[in-house]
């Protein structure tokens, strides 16, 4: 079986974590007899991306579109116009059995048009909660985005949400019956594995909180820093490592100085997948109090490293994290509850070990890359039949 993967998310030479959730299952799919031709797309006004050498190769396409959110409603049609001739040639030389698009705009809309032109079935994966683009785009452009997204959802052979919460958002936006499914992201459990004995020793000597995510408001890093300021009264040698970059970095650094924890917090910037895995192995607890999260691969990766994770209730991850069994859940934006959770886990080594062991077991049972690939393969074959 041959699948055309059309995605705006894919690793690059400078950022091998970008789009890893789209790239990493492709090898496992190949082991199941499904070959993927990948087209990774980016707007023409962005600097060209250099491919990552560690993933399945992709053909990178820079397509014309209007900059900013105003150009998003028409981006799928423009992407289709840029693709259609090349995809027709590819389909004639190496038959495409199915198109898998990531995100309704622009790739889902382009896949819908390609499907209509070439008679190829297509499926769509939605990765975030903003299924109607109502949070991202306002005004007339936002209403146009919503209309296009509705059409995309209603016509796909299958619309896949990465969590039940994402699927609920899709169904709420679609306003009509949608053939939907949930396929959770999977984890490379060899790359993200528990620490060895030396790693355990480093953790015992210096309690470390780790957070991984783009430095944007919805990730809740400000809430984490305020909780760290509370916790350091009991753990003065505590270190909080934050991996990621974004527009909030300067204001977050300023907040650490206001809170008096600048010496306890290390902003490590964007790091490679291998560096993130190493950081997860050496941390005591992983915490990301995100308030708008479809699922969050980083939680699953920390769980695969046998680390206790703290996440927020009401997000996609609370379909996987069970409070006080394989992780810890707190209300979004609740600094005192987050501080209490951090303190409880940091002061209780047996609790850390129990939560971490249960977390690793859960991932191995249900959330590996092989699990994800198996679910996708079944959907592909059903839709292409």
Coordinates of C-alpha atoms in Angstrom, one line a residue:
X1 CA 0.0 0.0 0.0
X2 CA 1.3 3.5 -0.9
X3 CA 0.2 6.6 1.0
X4 CA 0.9 10.2 0.2
X5 CA 1.5 12.1 3.5
X6 CA 0.9 15.8 3.2
X7 CA 2.0 17.7 6.3
X8 CA 3.1 21.2 7.5
X9 CA 4.7 19.4 10.5
X10 CA 8.0 17.6 9.8
X11 CA 11.5 17.5 11.4
X12 CA 14.2 19.7 9.9
X13 CA 18.0 19.7 10.2
X14 CA 17.8 22.6 12.7
X15 CA 14.8 21.2 14.7
X16 CA 14.4 17.5 14.7
X17 CA 11.5 17.7 17.2
X18 CA 9.3 19.7 14.8
X19 CA 6.6 17.4 13.5
X20 CA 8.1 14.3 15.1
X21 CA 4.6 13.1 15.8
X22 CA 4.0 13.0 12.0
X23 CA 7.4 11.6 11.0
X24 CA 8.1 8.9 13.6
X25 CA 5.2 6.5 12.9
X26 CA 6.1 6.3 9.3
X27 CA 8.9 3.8 9.9
X28 CA 6.6 1.6 11.9
X29 CA 4.0 1.8 9.1
X30 CA 6.6 0.7 6.6
X31 CA 7.1 -2.4 8.8
X32 CA 3.4 -3.1 8.3
X33 CA 3.7 -2.9 4.5
X34 CA 2.7 0.7 4.1
X35 CA 5.0 2.9 2.1
X36 CA 4.8 6.6 2.6
X37 CA 5.7 9.4 0.1
X38 CA 6.0 12.5 2.2
X39 CA 5.5 16.1 1.0
X40 CA 6.3 18.6 3.8
X41 CA 5.0 22.1 3.0
X42 CA 5.8 25.6 4.2
X43 CA 4.8 29.1 3.0
X44 CA 7.0 30.7 0.4
X45 CA 7.8 33.6 2.7
X46 CA 9.6 31.5 5.2
X47 CA 13.3 30.5 4.8
X48 CA 13.7 27.1 3.2
X49 CA 14.0 24.2 5.6
X50 CA 16.9 21.7 5.3
X51 CA 15.7 18.1 5.8
X52 CA 16.5 16.2 8.9
X53 CA 18.8 13.2 8.1
X54 CA 17.3 11.1 10.8
X55 CA 13.8 10.6 9.4
X56 CA 12.1 9.2 6.4
X57 CA 13.0 11.6 3.5
X58 CA 10.5 14.2 2.6
X59 CA 10.1 16.4 -0.5
X60 CA 9.8 20.0 0.8
X61 CA 7.5 22.3 -1.1
X62 CA 7.3 26.1 -0.6
X63 CA 3.8 27.2 -1.8
X64 CA 2.4 30.6 -2.5
X65 CA 0.0 32.1 0.1
X66 CA -0.8 35.4 1.7
X67 CA 1.2 36.0 4.9
X68 CA -0.5 35.8 8.3
X69 CA -3.8 34.5 9.4
X70 CA -5.6 36.5 6.7
X71 CA -4.1 34.2 4.1
X72 CA -5.0 30.9 5.9
X73 CA -8.5 30.4 4.4
X74 CA -7.2 30.4 0.8
X75 CA -4.0 28.5 1.6
X76 CA -5.4 25.0 0.9
X77 CA -6.5 26.0 -2.6
X78 CA -3.2 27.6 -3.4
X79 CA -1.4 24.5 -2.1
X80 CA -3.5 22.3 -4.3
X81 CA -2.7 24.4 -7.3
X82 CA 1.0 24.0 -6.5
X83 CA 0.7 20.3 -6.1
X84 CA -1.8 18.9 -8.5
X85 CA 0.5 18.4 -11.6
X86 CA 3.3 16.8 -9.6
X87 CA 0.8 14.5 -7.8
X88 CA -0.8 13.5 -11.1
X89 CA 2.6 12.4 -12.4
X90 CA 3.5 10.6 -9.2
X91 CA 0.1 8.8 -9.3
X92 CA 0.7 7.6 -12.9
X93 CA 4.2 6.3 -12.1
X94 CA 3.7 5.0 -8.6
X95 CA 0.0 4.5 -7.8
X96 CA -1.1 6.3 -4.6
X97 CA -3.7 4.4 -2.7
X98 CA -4.6 7.0 -0.1
X99 CA -3.7 10.6 1.0
X100 CA -3.1 11.3 4.7
X101 CA -3.2 15.1 5.4
X102 CA -2.2 16.7 8.7
X103 CA -4.3 19.7 9.8
X104 CA -7.4 20.9 8.0
X105 CA -5.7 24.0 6.6
X106 CA -3.9 24.0 4.4
X107 CA -3.2 20.3 3.9
X108 CA -6.7 19.0 4.5
X109 CA -8.3 21.3 2.0
X110 CA -5.6 20.5 -0.6
X111 CA -6.1 16.8 0.0
X112 CA -9.9 17.2 -0.5
X113 CA -9.3 18.9 -3.8
X114 CA -6.7 16.3 -4.9
X115 CA -9.1 13.5 -3.9
X116 CA -11.9 15.0 -6.1
X117 CA -9.5 15.5 -9.0
X118 CA -7.7 12.1 -8.9
X119 CA -10.3 9.8 -7.3
X120 CA -8.0 8.9 -4.4
X121 CA -9.5 8.5 -0.9
X122 CA -8.1 10.6 1.9
X123 CA -8.0 10.9 5.6
X124 CA -7.1 13.8 7.9
X125 CA -5.4 14.0 11.3
X126 CA -6.2 17.0 13.6
X127 CA -3.6 17.7 16.2
X128 CA -4.9 20.6 18.2
X129 CA -8.1 21.8 20.0
X130 CA -8.7 24.7 17.7
X131 CA -10.6 22.6 15.1
X132 CA -12.5 25.5 13.7
X133 CA -9.6 28.0 13.8
X134 CA -11.8 30.2 16.0
X135 CA -9.0 30.8 18.5
X136 CA -6.3 31.4 15.9
X137 CA -8.1 33.6 13.4
X138 CA -10.7 36.3 14.0
X139 CA -13.2 38.3 11.9
X140 CA -14.1 37.5 8.3
X141 CA -11.0 35.4 7.8
X142 CA -11.9 33.3 10.8
X143 CA -15.4 32.7 9.6
X144 CA -14.0 31.7 6.2
X145 CA -11.5 29.3 7.9
X146 CA -14.4 27.7 9.9
X147 CA -16.5 27.2 6.7
X148 CA -13.6 25.6 4.9
X149 CA -12.8 23.4 7.9
X150 CA -16.4 22.2 8.1
X151 CA -16.3 21.2 4.5
X152 CA -13.0 19.3 5.0
X153 CA -14.3 17.4 8.0
X154 CA -17.6 16.4 6.3
X155 CA -15.9 15.0 3.2
X156 CA -12.9 13.1 4.5
X157 CA -13.1 9.3 4.5
X158 CA -11.9 9.5 8.2
X159 CA -11.1 12.4 10.5
X160 CA -8.6 11.4 13.2
X161 CA -8.3 13.3 16.4
X162 CA -5.2 12.7 18.6
X163 CA -7.4 12.5 21.6
X164 CA -11.1 12.2 22.5
X165 CA -11.1 15.8 23.4
X166 CA -9.8 16.8 19.9
X167 CA -12.5 14.6 18.3
X168 CA -15.2 16.3 20.4
X169 CA -14.0 19.7 19.1
X170 CA -14.1 18.4 15.5
X171 CA -17.6 17.1 15.8
X172 CA -18.8 20.3 17.5
X173 CA -17.4 22.4 14.6
X174 CA -18.5 20.2 11.8
X175 CA -22.2 20.7 12.4
X176 CA -22.9 17.5 10.5
X177 CA -22.1 13.8 10.6
X178 CA -18.4 13.1 10.4
X179 CA -16.6 9.7 10.1
X180 CA -14.2 10.1 13.0
X181 CA -11.7 8.2 15.0
X182 CA -9.2 8.7 17.8
X183 CA -5.6 7.6 17.3
X184 CA -3.3 8.6 20.1
X185 CA 0.3 9.6 19.4
X186 CA 2.9 6.9 20.1
X187 CA 6.4 7.0 21.7
X188 CA 9.7 5.6 20.6
X189 CA 10.3 3.7 23.8
X190 CA 13.9 2.9 23.0
X191 CA 14.8 6.6 22.6
X192 CA 12.7 7.5 25.6
X193 CA 13.6 4.9 28.2
X194 CA 14.1 4.9 32.0
X195 CA 17.4 6.2 33.5
X196 CA 20.2 3.9 34.3
X197 CA 21.7 3.6 37.8
X198 CA 24.0 6.7 37.3
X199 CA 21.0 8.7 36.2
X200 CA 19.1 7.7 39.4
X201 CA 22.1 8.9 41.4
X202 CA 22.2 12.3 39.8
X203 CA 18.5 12.8 40.4
X204 CA 18.8 11.9 44.1
X205 CA 21.6 14.5 44.6
X206 CA 19.7 17.4 43.1
X207 CA 15.9 17.5 42.7
X208 CA 15.0 18.7 39.2
X209 CA 11.7 19.8 37.6
X210 CA 11.7 19.6 33.8
X211 CA 9.3 21.3 31.4
X212 CA 9.4 21.0 27.6
X213 CA 7.3 23.1 25.3
X214 CA 7.1 26.3 23.2
X215 CA 7.3 29.4 25.3
X216 CA 3.8 30.7 24.5
X217 CA 1.1 31.7 27.0
X218 CA -1.1 28.5 26.7
X219 CA 1.7 26.3 27.9
X220 CA 1.5 27.7 31.4
X221 CA 5.2 28.3 32.2
X222 CA 4.3 31.4 34.2
X223 CA 2.1 29.2 36.5
X224 CA 5.0 26.7 36.8
X225 CA 7.5 29.4 37.8
X226 CA 5.1 30.8 40.4
X227 CA 4.8 27.2 41.8
X228 CA 8.6 26.8 41.7
X229 CA 8.9 29.9 43.8
X230 CA 6.7 28.3 46.5
X231 CA 8.5 24.9 46.4
X232 CA 12.0 26.3 46.7
X233 CA 11.2 27.3 50.3
X234 CA 11.3 23.6 51.1
X235 CA 13.8 22.6 48.4
X236 CA 16.3 25.4 48.2
X237 CA 18.7 23.4 45.9
X238 CA 15.9 22.7 43.4
X239 CA 16.6 23.2 39.7
X240 CA 13.8 23.8 37.1
X241 CA 14.9 23.2 33.6
X242 CA 12.8 24.6 30.7
X243 CA 13.4 23.3 27.2
X244 CA 11.9 25.3 24.4
X245 CA 11.8 28.8 22.9
X246 CA 9.2 31.3 21.9
X247 CA 7.9 34.9 22.3
X248 CA 7.4 34.5 26.1
X249 CA 11.1 33.8 26.9
X250 CA 12.1 37.4 27.9
X251 CA 9.0 37.9 30.1
X252 CA 9.4 34.5 31.7
X253 CA 13.0 35.3 32.5
X254 CA 11.9 38.6 34.0
X255 CA 9.4 36.8 36.1
X256 CA 12.0 34.5 37.6
X257 CA 13.9 37.6 38.8
X258 CA 10.7 39.1 40.3
X259 CA 10.0 35.8 42.1
X260 CA 13.6 35.5 43.3
X261 CA 14.2 32.1 41.6
X262 CA 16.4 33.1 38.7
X263 CA 19.2 31.0 40.2
X264 CA 17.0 28.0 40.3
X265 CA 15.6 28.2 36.7
X266 CA 17.6 27.3 33.6
X267 CA 16.2 28.3 30.2
X268 CA 17.9 25.7 27.8
X269 CA 16.3 26.9 24.6
X270 CA 15.3 24.5 21.8
X271 CA 17.1 21.2 22.0
X272 CA 17.4 18.0 19.9
X273 CA 15.3 14.9 20.6
X274 CA 18.3 13.1 22.1
X275 CA 18.9 16.0 24.4
X276 CA 15.3 16.1 25.5
X277 CA 15.4 12.4 26.2
X278 CA 18.5 12.8 28.3
X279 CA 16.9 15.6 30.3
X280 CA 13.8 13.5 30.9
X281 CA 16.0 10.7 32.3
X282 CA 17.8 12.9 34.7
X283 CA 14.8 14.9 36.0
X284 CA 12.8 14.1 39.2
X285 CA 9.4 15.2 37.8
X286 CA 8.1 16.5 34.6
X287 CA 5.6 19.3 34.7
X288 CA 3.8 21.2 32.0
X289 CA 0.7 23.0 33.2
X290 CA -0.7 23.6 29.7
X291 CA -4.2 25.0 29.6
X292 CA -5.0 24.3 25.9
X293 CA -3.5 20.9 24.9
X294 CA -4.9 18.4 22.4
X295 CA -2.7 15.7 23.9
X296 CA 0.9 16.6 24.4
X297 CA 3.6 14.1 23.2
X298 CA 6.1 15.4 25.8
X299 CA 3.9 13.9 28.6
X300 CA 4.0 10.5 27.0
X301 CA 7.7 10.7 26.4
X302 CA 8.4 11.6 30.0
X303 CA 6.1 8.7 31.1
X304 CA 8.1 6.4 28.8
X305 CA 11.2 7.5 30.7
X306 CA 9.4 6.3 33.9
X307 CA 9.0 9.8 35.3
X308 CA 6.0 11.2 37.2
X309 CA 4.3 13.8 35.1
X310 CA 2.1 16.7 36.3
X311 CA -0.5 17.9 33.8
X312 CA -3.8 19.8 33.9
X313 CA -7.3 18.4 34.1
X314 CA -9.6 19.1 31.1
X315 CA -6.9 18.6 28.5
X316 CA -6.4 15.7 26.1
X317 CA -3.7 14.2 28.4
X318 CA -6.1 13.5 31.2
X319 CA -7.5 10.6 29.0
X320 CA -4.1 8.9 29.7
X321 CA -2.8 10.3 33.0
X322 CA -4.7 8.9 36.0
X323 CA -4.3 11.0 39.1
X324 CA -2.1 9.4 41.8
X325 CA -1.7 6.2 39.8
X326 CA 0.5 7.0 36.8
X327 CA 0.8 10.8 37.1
X328 CA -0.7 13.9 38.8
X329 CA -3.5 16.2 37.6
X330 CA -4.1 19.7 38.8
X331 CA -6.6 22.4 37.7
X332 CA -5.3 24.7 34.9
X333 CA -3.9 27.9 36.3
X334 CA -3.9 26.8 39.9
X335 CA -0.6 27.7 41.4
X336 CA -1.2 26.4 44.9
X337 CA -2.4 23.0 43.6
X338 CA 0.6 22.7 41.3
X339 CA 3.0 23.7 44.1
X340 CA 1.3 21.0 46.4
X341 CA 1.7 18.4 43.7
X342 CA 5.3 19.2 43.1
X343 CA 6.1 19.2 46.8
X344 CA 4.2 15.9 47.3
X345 CA 6.2 14.2 44.5
X346 CA 9.6 15.7 45.3
X347 CA 9.4 14.7 49.0
X348 CA 8.3 11.2 48.5
X349 CA 10.8 8.9 46.6
X350 CA 8.6 5.8 46.7
X351 CA 5.7 7.8 45.2
X352 CA 8.0 9.0 42.4
X353 CA 9.0 5.4 41.7
X354 CA 5.4 4.1 41.7
X355 CA 4.0 6.8 39.5
X356 CA 7.0 6.5 37.1
X357 CA 6.8 2.7 36.9
X358 CA 3.0 2.8 36.2
X359 CA 3.5 5.5 33.6
X360 CA 6.1 3.5 31.7
X361 CA 3.9 0.4 31.9
X362 CA 0.9 2.3 30.5
X363 CA 2.9 3.6 27.5
X364 CA 4.3 0.1 26.7
X365 CA 0.8 -1.3 26.9
X366 CA -1.0 1.2 24.7
X367 CA 1.1 4.2 23.4
X368 CA 4.1 3.0 21.5
X369 CA 4.8 3.9 17.9
X370 CA 3.8 0.4 16.9
X371 CA 0.4 0.9 18.6
X372 CA -0.1 4.2 16.7
X373 CA 1.0 2.7 13.4
X374 CA -1.3 -0.3 13.8
X375 CA -4.3 1.9 14.4
X376 CA -3.4 4.1 11.4
X377 CA -2.8 1.0 9.2
X378 CA -6.3 -0.3 10.0
X379 CA -7.9 3.0 9.1
X380 CA -5.9 3.3 5.9
X381 CA -6.9 -0.2 4.7
X382 CA -10.5 0.3 5.5
X383 CA -10.7 3.7 3.8
X384 CA -8.8 2.5 0.7
X385 CA -10.8 -0.7 0.3

